[in-house]
CSV table of C-alpha atoms in Angstrom, one decimal:
chain,number,residue,atom,x,y,z
A,1,MET,CA,1.1,0.8,10.6
A,2,THR,CA,3.2,3.8,12.4
A,3,SER,CA,2.2,7.3,12.5
A,4,GLU,CA,4.6,8.6,9.7
A,5,ALA,CA,1.8,5.9,7.3
A,6,ASN,CA,-1.2,7.8,8.4
A,7,ILE,CA,0.6,11.0,6.9
A,8,LEU,CA,0.1,9.7,4.2
A,9,ASP,CA,-3.4,8.1,4.3
A,10,PRO,CA,-6.1,10.1,3.5
A,11,LEU,CA,-8.9,8.0,5.0
A,12,GLN,CA,-7.7,7.8,8.5
A,13,ILE,CA,-7.1,11.2,8.7
A,14,ALA,CA,-10.9,12.1,7.3
A,15,GLU,CA,-11.9,9.5,10.0
A,16,THR,CA,-9.2,11.5,12.4
A,17,TRP,CA,-9.9,15.0,11.5
A,18,HIS,CA,-14.1,13.6,11.7
A,19,ARG,CA,-13.3,12.5,15.0
A,20,GLN,CA,-11.8,16.1,15.9
A,21,GLY,CA,-15.2,17.4,14.9
A,22,ARG,CA,-13.8,19.0,12.1
A,23,THR,CA,-16.4,19.2,8.9
A,24,VAL,CA,-14.4,16.6,6.2
A,25,ALA,CA,-15.9,15.8,2.1
A,26,LEU,CA,-13.6,13.0,-0.1
A,27,ALA,CA,-12.6,13.3,-3.4
A,28,THR,CA,-11.6,10.1,-5.0
A,29,VAL,CA,-10.6,10.0,-8.9
A,30,ILE,CA,-13.5,7.6,-10.5
A,31,GLU,CA,-11.6,7.6,-14.1
A,32,THR,CA,-8.8,8.7,-16.2
A,33,TRP,CA,-8.7,9.1,-19.4
A,34,GLY,CA,-5.1,8.6,-21.5
A,35,SER,CA,-2.3,10.3,-19.0
A,36,ALA,CA,-3.5,10.8,-16.1
A,37,PRO,CA,-1.7,11.8,-13.4
A,38,ARG,CA,-2.9,10.1,-10.0
A,39,PRO,CA,-4.8,6.7,-10.9
A,40,VAL,CA,-8.0,5.9,-11.0
A,41,GLY,CA,-9.0,5.2,-6.6
A,42,SER,CA,-6.8,8.2,-5.7
A,43,HIS,CA,-8.0,10.4,-2.6
A,44,LEU,CA,-7.7,13.8,-1.4
A,45,VAL,CA,-9.2,14.8,1.6
A,46,ILE,CA,-10.8,18.4,2.7
A,47,ASP,CA,-11.8,19.8,5.9
A,48,GLY,CA,-13.8,22.3,6.0
A,49,GLU,CA,-11.2,25.5,6.4
A,50,GLY,CA,-9.2,24.4,3.3
A,51,ASN,CA,-6.5,22.2,5.5
A,52,PHE,CA,-6.3,19.1,2.9
A,53,GLN,CA,-3.5,15.6,2.6
A,54,GLY,CA,-3.1,13.7,0.0
A,55,SER,CA,-4.7,14.6,-3.9
A,56,VAL,CA,-6.1,13.7,-6.2
A,57,SER,CA,-3.7,15.2,-9.8
A,58,GLY,CA,-0.3,15.7,-8.8
A,59,GLY,CA,-1.7,18.8,-7.7
A,60,CYS,CA,-2.7,20.7,-11.0
A,61,VAL,CA,-6.3,20.9,-9.8
A,62,GLU,CA,-6.2,19.8,-6.3
A,63,GLY,CA,-7.1,24.3,-6.3
A,64,ALA,CA,-10.5,24.1,-8.2
A,65,VAL,CA,-11.4,20.6,-6.4
A,66,ILE,CA,-11.0,22.2,-2.6
A,67,ALA,CA,-12.9,24.8,-3.4
A,68,GLU,CA,-15.7,23.0,-4.8
A,69,ALA,CA,-15.7,20.5,-1.6
A,70,ALA,CA,-16.5,24.0,1.1
A,71,ASP,CA,-19.7,23.9,-1.3
A,72,VAL,CA,-20.3,19.9,-0.5
A,73,ILE,CA,-19.2,19.8,3.1
A,74,GLN,CA,-21.9,22.8,3.4
A,75,SER,CA,-25.3,20.5,0.6
A,76,GLY,CA,-24.1,17.7,1.6
A,77,ALA,CA,-24.4,16.4,-1.8
A,78,PRO,CA,-22.1,14.7,-3.5
A,79,LYS,CA,-20.3,16.2,-7.6
A,80,ILE,CA,-18.8,14.7,-10.2
A,81,LEU,CA,-16.3,17.5,-10.7
A,82,GLU,CA,-14.8,17.2,-15.0
A,83,PHE,CA,-11.1,17.7,-15.5
A,84,GLY,CA,-9.3,18.0,-18.8
A,85,VAL,CA,-6.7,20.3,-20.3
A,86,ALA,CA,-6.7,24.3,-18.9
A,87,ASP,CA,-8.3,25.4,-22.5
A,88,GLU,CA,-11.1,22.7,-23.4
A,89,THR,CA,-12.8,22.8,-20.8
A,90,ALA,CA,-15.0,25.0,-18.4
A,91,TRP,CA,-13.1,24.7,-15.4
A,92,ARG,CA,-10.1,27.2,-15.4
A,93,VAL,CA,-8.0,25.2,-14.1
A,94,GLY,CA,-6.3,22.0,-16.2
A,95,LEU,CA,-4.8,19.5,-17.0
A,96,SER,CA,-1.1,20.4,-18.3
A,97,CYS,CA,-0.1,16.6,-19.0
A,98,GLY,CA,-2.7,16.2,-21.3
A,99,GLY,CA,-4.9,13.2,-19.7
A,100,ARG,CA,-8.7,14.1,-17.9
A,101,ILE,CA,-10.1,13.2,-14.8
A,102,ARG,CA,-13.6,12.6,-13.1
A,103,VAL,CA,-13.4,13.0,-9.2
A,104,TYR,CA,-16.4,12.2,-6.9
A,105,LEU,CA,-16.7,15.5,-4.1
A,106,GLU,CA,-18.8,14.0,-1.2
A,107,ARG,CA,-18.7,14.9,3.0
A,108,VAL,CA,-18.0,12.5,5.3
A,109,ASP,CA,-21.5,12.2,6.9
A,110,GLY,CA,-22.5,11.2,10.9
B,1,MET,CA,-19.9,8.1,2.4
B,2,ASP,CA,-21.3,7.8,6.1
B,3,ILE,CA,-18.5,7.7,9.3
B,4,ALA,CA,-18.8,4.5,10.4
B,5,THR,CA,-18.7,2.5,6.6
B,6,LEU,CA,-15.2,4.2,6.4
B,7,GLN,CA,-14.5,3.6,9.7
B,8,ARG,CA,-15.3,-0.3,9.1
B,9,LEU,CA,-13.1,0.5,5.5
B,10,ASN,CA,-9.6,1.4,8.2
B,11,SER,CA,-9.9,-1.2,10.1
B,12,ALA,CA,-10.4,-3.6,7.6
B,13,ARG,CA,-7.5,-1.9,6.0
B,14,ALA,CA,-5.2,-1.7,8.8
B,15,ALA,CA,-6.2,-6.0,9.7
B,16,ARG,CA,-4.3,-6.0,6.6
B,17,GLN,CA,-7.7,-7.7,5.0
B,18,ALA,CA,-8.2,-7.0,1.6
B,19,SER,CA,-12.0,-4.1,1.4
B,20,VAL,CA,-14.4,-3.6,-1.7
B,21,ALA,CA,-16.4,0.3,-0.8
B,22,VAL,CA,-18.8,0.1,-3.8
B,23,THR,CA,-20.3,3.9,-4.6
B,24,ASP,CA,-23.3,4.4,-6.3
B,25,LEU,CA,-23.5,7.2,-7.3
B,26,ALA,CA,-26.5,8.3,-8.1
B,27,THR,CA,-27.7,7.9,-4.6
B,28,GLY,CA,-24.0,9.0,-3.3
B,29,ARG,CA,-24.9,6.3,-0.7
B,30,THR,CA,-20.9,4.1,-0.1
B,31,GLN,CA,-21.5,-0.1,1.2
B,32,THR,CA,-17.9,-2.0,2.4
B,33,PHE,CA,-17.6,-5.4,1.7
B,34,LEU,CA,-14.8,-7.1,3.2
B,35,GLU,CA,-13.2,-10.2,1.5
B,36,GLY,CA,-14.5,-13.4,2.5
B,37,GLU,CA,-17.2,-12.1,3.5
B,38,PRO,CA,-20.8,-13.1,1.3
B,39,LEU,CA,-21.7,-10.7,-1.1
B,40,THR,CA,-24.6,-8.8,-2.3
B,41,SER,CA,-26.0,-11.3,-5.6
B,42,GLU,CA,-26.4,-7.8,-7.0
B,43,TRP,CA,-22.7,-7.4,-7.0
B,44,ASP,CA,-21.4,-10.2,-6.2
B,45,ALA,CA,-19.8,-10.3,-10.0
B,46,ALA,CA,-18.3,-6.9,-9.8
B,47,ILE,CA,-17.1,-6.6,-6.7
B,48,SER,CA,-14.8,-10.5,-7.3
B,49,ASP,CA,-13.3,-9.2,-9.9
B,50,ALA,CA,-12.4,-5.5,-8.4
B,51,LEU,CA,-10.4,-8.4,-5.7
B,52,ARG,CA,-9.0,-10.1,-8.5
B,53,SER,CA,-7.6,-7.0,-10.1
B,54,GLY,CA,-6.6,-5.5,-7.6
B,55,ARG,CA,-8.2,-1.9,-10.3
B,56,PRO,CA,-11.3,0.5,-8.7
B,57,THR,CA,-13.7,0.5,-11.3
B,58,LEU,CA,-16.3,2.7,-12.8
B,59,SER,CA,-19.1,-0.7,-13.2
B,60,VAL,CA,-22.9,-0.1,-14.1
B,61,VAL,CA,-24.5,-2.9,-12.8
B,62,GLY,CA,-28.8,-2.9,-13.5
B,63,GLU,CA,-29.4,0.6,-13.9
B,64,ARG,CA,-26.8,2.3,-10.9
B,65,SER,CA,-23.3,3.1,-11.7
B,66,LEU,CA,-21.1,1.9,-9.0
B,67,PHE,CA,-17.4,3.0,-8.0
B,68,ILE,CA,-16.4,0.2,-6.6
B,69,ASN,CA,-13.0,1.0,-4.9
B,70,VAL,CA,-10.5,-1.8,-3.7
B,71,HIS,CA,-7.9,-1.9,-1.1
B,72,LEU,CA,-5.6,-4.2,-1.3
B,73,PRO,CA,-3.5,-5.3,1.4
B,74,PRO,CA,-0.3,-2.9,1.7
B,75,PRO,CA,2.5,-5.1,0.7
B,76,ARG,CA,4.7,-6.4,4.5
B,77,ILE,CA,8.9,-5.9,4.3
B,78,VAL,CA,9.9,-8.7,6.5
B,79,VAL,CA,13.9,-7.7,8.0
B,80,ILE,CA,16.2,-10.0,8.9
B,81,GLY,CA,18.7,-7.9,11.8
B,82,ALA,CA,18.2,-5.0,14.1
B,83,VAL,CA,20.6,-3.7,11.5
B,84,HIS,CA,22.0,-0.2,11.2
B,85,ILE,CA,21.0,0.1,7.2
B,86,SER,CA,16.7,-2.1,9.0
B,87,GLN,CA,16.7,1.1,11.0
B,88,ALA,CA,17.4,3.1,8.1
B,89,LEU,CA,14.6,1.7,6.1
B,90,ALA,CA,12.3,1.2,8.7
B,91,GLN,CA,11.8,4.6,8.6
B,92,LEU,CA,11.9,5.5,4.4
B,93,ALA,CA,9.3,2.3,4.0
B,94,PRO,CA,5.6,2.9,5.5
B,95,VAL,CA,6.1,6.4,3.2
B,96,ALA,CA,5.7,4.5,0.0
B,97,GLY,CA,3.3,2.5,1.6
B,98,PHE,CA,4.8,-0.6,2.2
B,99,ASP,CA,4.1,-1.9,6.7
B,100,LEU,CA,7.4,-3.4,7.8
B,101,SER,CA,8.4,-5.3,10.9
B,102,ILE,CA,12.2,-6.6,11.5
B,103,ILE,CA,12.0,-10.3,13.5
B,104,ASP,CA,16.5,-10.3,15.4
B,105,PRO,CA,17.1,-13.3,17.5
B,106,ARG,CA,20.5,-10.8,18.8
B,107,THR,CA,18.9,-8.7,21.8
B,108,ALA,CA,21.5,-6.4,21.8
B,109,PHE,CA,20.5,-5.6,18.5
B,110,ALA,CA,16.8,-5.9,18.2
B,111,THR,CA,16.2,-3.0,20.9
B,112,GLY,CA,12.9,-0.5,21.7
B,113,GLU,CA,15.6,2.4,21.3
B,114,ARG,CA,16.4,1.6,18.0
B,115,PHE,CA,13.9,0.7,16.5
B,116,ARG,CA,11.1,2.7,17.7
B,117,GLY,CA,7.4,3.1,16.4
B,118,VAL,CA,9.1,-0.5,14.8
B,119,GLU,CA,7.5,-3.8,14.9
B,120,LEU,CA,10.5,-5.4,16.0
B,121,ILE,CA,10.3,-9.5,17.0
B,122,ALA,CA,13.9,-9.6,19.1
B,123,ASP,CA,13.4,-14.0,18.0
B,124,TRP,CA,14.7,-16.8,16.4
B,125,PRO,CA,13.2,-16.6,12.6
B,126,GLU,CA,12.7,-20.8,12.9
B,127,ASP,CA,10.1,-19.8,15.7
B,128,VAL,CA,9.0,-16.8,15.2
B,129,LEU,CA,7.8,-17.2,11.0
B,130,PRO,CA,5.7,-20.7,11.5
B,131,GLY,CA,3.4,-18.4,12.9
B,132,ARG,CA,3.2,-15.9,10.8
B,133,PRO,CA,3.8,-17.2,7.0
B,134,LEU,CA,5.6,-15.3,4.4
B,135,ASP,CA,3.3,-14.3,1.9
B,136,ARG,CA,3.3,-13.1,-1.6
B,137,TYR,CA,2.1,-10.0,-0.3
B,138,THR,CA,6.4,-9.8,1.5
B,139,ALA,CA,9.0,-8.6,0.2
B,140,LEU,CA,11.9,-10.5,2.2
B,141,ALA,CA,15.0,-8.6,3.1
B,142,ALA,CA,17.7,-10.7,4.8
B,143,LEU,CA,20.8,-8.4,6.4
B,144,THR,CA,22.6,-9.9,8.9
B,145,HIS,CA,24.9,-11.6,6.4
B,146,ASP,CA,24.8,-14.1,9.9
B,147,PRO,CA,23.7,-18.1,8.2
B,148,LYS,CA,22.5,-19.6,11.5
B,149,ILE,CA,19.8,-16.3,11.3
B,150,ASP,CA,19.8,-15.8,7.7
B,151,ASP,CA,18.8,-18.6,5.7
B,152,PHE,CA,16.3,-20.3,7.9
B,153,PRO,CA,14.5,-17.5,6.0
B,154,ILE,CA,15.4,-17.3,3.1
B,155,ARG,CA,14.3,-20.6,2.4
B,156,ALA,CA,11.9,-20.3,3.6
B,157,ALA,CA,10.0,-16.4,2.0
B,158,LEU,CA,11.6,-18.8,-1.4
B,159,GLU,CA,9.0,-21.2,-0.3
B,160,GLY,CA,6.3,-19.0,-0.1
B,161,GLY,CA,6.9,-17.3,-2.7
B,162,CYS,CA,8.0,-13.9,-1.5
B,163,PHE,CA,7.6,-11.2,-4.7
B,164,TYR,CA,11.1,-10.1,-3.4
B,165,VAL,CA,14.0,-11.6,-2.0
B,166,GLY,CA,17.0,-10.0,-1.1
B,167,ALA,CA,20.3,-11.1,0.4
B,168,LEU,CA,23.1,-8.6,2.1
B,169,GLY,CA,26.4,-9.5,1.5
B,170,SER,CA,29.5,-10.2,-0.7
B,171,ARG,CA,29.7,-12.1,-3.9
B,172,LYS,CA,31.7,-14.8,-1.7
B,173,THR,CA,29.4,-14.4,0.3
B,174,HIS,CA,26.8,-15.5,-1.5
B,175,ALA,CA,28.5,-17.5,-3.7
B,176,ALA,CA,29.0,-19.6,-0.9
B,177,ARG,CA,25.0,-18.8,0.9
B,178,MET,CA,24.3,-20.6,-2.7
B,179,GLU,CA,26.3,-23.4,-2.0
B,180,ARG,CA,24.4,-24.4,1.5
B,181,LEU,CA,21.2,-23.9,-0.1
B,182,ARG,CA,22.1,-26.3,-2.7
B,183,LEU,CA,22.9,-28.7,-0.2
B,184,ALA,CA,20.1,-28.1,1.7
B,185,GLY,CA,18.3,-29.2,-1.3
B,186,VAL,CA,16.8,-26.4,-2.3
B,187,ALA,CA,15.9,-26.0,-6.1
B,188,ALA,CA,18.6,-24.1,-9.2
B,189,GLU,CA,15.7,-22.1,-10.0
B,190,ASP,CA,14.6,-21.0,-6.8
B,191,ILE,CA,18.3,-20.2,-5.3
B,192,GLY,CA,18.5,-18.1,-8.5
B,193,ARG,CA,15.2,-15.6,-7.8
B,194,ILE,CA,17.5,-14.5,-5.1
B,195,ARG,CA,18.9,-10.5,-5.2
B,196,ALA,CA,22.7,-10.1,-4.1
B,197,PRO,CA,24.3,-8.0,-3.3
B,198,ILE,CA,20.9,-6.8,-2.1
B,199,GLY,CA,19.0,-3.1,-4.1
B,200,LEU,CA,20.0,-1.8,-7.1
B,201,ASP,CA,23.2,-0.5,-8.7
B,202,ILE,CA,23.3,3.2,-6.8
B,203,GLY,CA,26.8,3.3,-5.7
B,204,ALA,CA,25.5,3.1,-2.4
B,205,ALA,CA,27.5,3.2,0.3
B,206,SER,CA,26.2,4.3,3.8
B,207,PRO,CA,23.2,3.0,5.4
B,208,ALA,CA,20.9,5.1,4.9
B,209,GLU,CA,21.8,5.2,1.1
B,210,ILE,CA,21.7,0.7,0.5
B,211,ALA,CA,18.6,1.2,2.1
B,212,VAL,CA,17.2,3.2,-0.4
B,213,ALA,CA,18.4,1.6,-3.0
B,214,ILE,CA,17.1,-1.6,-1.4
B,215,LEU,CA,13.2,0.5,-1.2
B,216,ALA,CA,13.9,0.7,-5.1
B,217,GLU,CA,14.2,-2.8,-5.7
B,218,ILE,CA,11.2,-4.1,-4.1
B,219,VAL,CA,8.6,-1.3,-5.3
B,220,ALA,CA,10.9,-3.0,-8.9
B,221,ALA,CA,10.0,-6.0,-8.0
B,222,LEU,CA,6.7,-4.9,-6.6
B,223,ARG,CA,5.5,-3.2,-9.9
B,224,ASN,CA,6.9,-6.0,-12.9
B,225,ARG,CA,5.8,-9.3,-10.3
B,226,GLU,CA,4.8,-12.1,-12.3
B,227,LEU,CA,0.6,-11.5,-12.3
B,228,GLY,CA,-1.7,-13.9,-10.0
B,229,TRP,CA,-1.5,-12.5,-6.9
B,230,GLY,CA,-4.3,-9.7,-7.1
B,231,GLY,CA,-3.6,-7.8,-9.9
B,232,GLU,CA,-1.3,-7.1,-13.2
B,233,ALA,CA,2.2,-5.0,-12.3
B,234,SER,CA,1.1,-1.5,-13.2
């Protein structure tokens, strides 16, 4: 694989960041309903300073996931986050496409 | 996920080996299984389904809620001809998620300087392909215009069931190519699978634009492919 591919490969980036001594969280889309922008299995990787690569929604909810990642990195306890259209959920951010997604957020340990 | 599991997953992906990551959502523990490895009997069916379909899924096995993520090898593009279009295609392909390699026996074309960071094999396709057969995960783009170089890999790609076989050349060039393949005993149905002129018709003029047209046609072929090599078209 070339470096161009790695730039876009969150799992490779997660490993690289961990090797560099950064704290790392990995978010994965585990379930979608309706017209979700990114398919199940998509990844977003976040470090302890809020740097990120990849996407779970094509830009709609990344900000909220990144904020939650700080907690997960701190505590080490995984979380499941759910996002839907903005007004119908407890979350302040939502998906403009009207779909819903569930995201599994975990720390990369070791 | 612990780092050892992540490393194992990434190694498998780099080696083009199909793999499955199973996360127990209650405990957060993730295990990786590579295609062909013995499975734990309890998860056997769910993992096999994921590998077959290529679809990640939530699954309840026993009383556990599992997320099964599946990583199939990225489709590969094999380019015949280390030409100007290939230089642009080599830069674009990884961005769209394809592995790419280039074969050209002409050492004046196949130079490391022209193809930095690209897998480049300066040898005849006849000598290279038997050791690394074209498969259903592969797209072939024949770009030399030279029957001595292009014809063999085109036949090999049709025989190997490549999801895409494209060949550069005018309609006249392609008519001559079809006639040669027919005389060589290739079935009309197989000859009909060759995309020529190569690339989507977007009026591409420059080598870079032609590379975009070829890559777009390859994506369309991949997403609309027939079932059977690892999942439904989506």
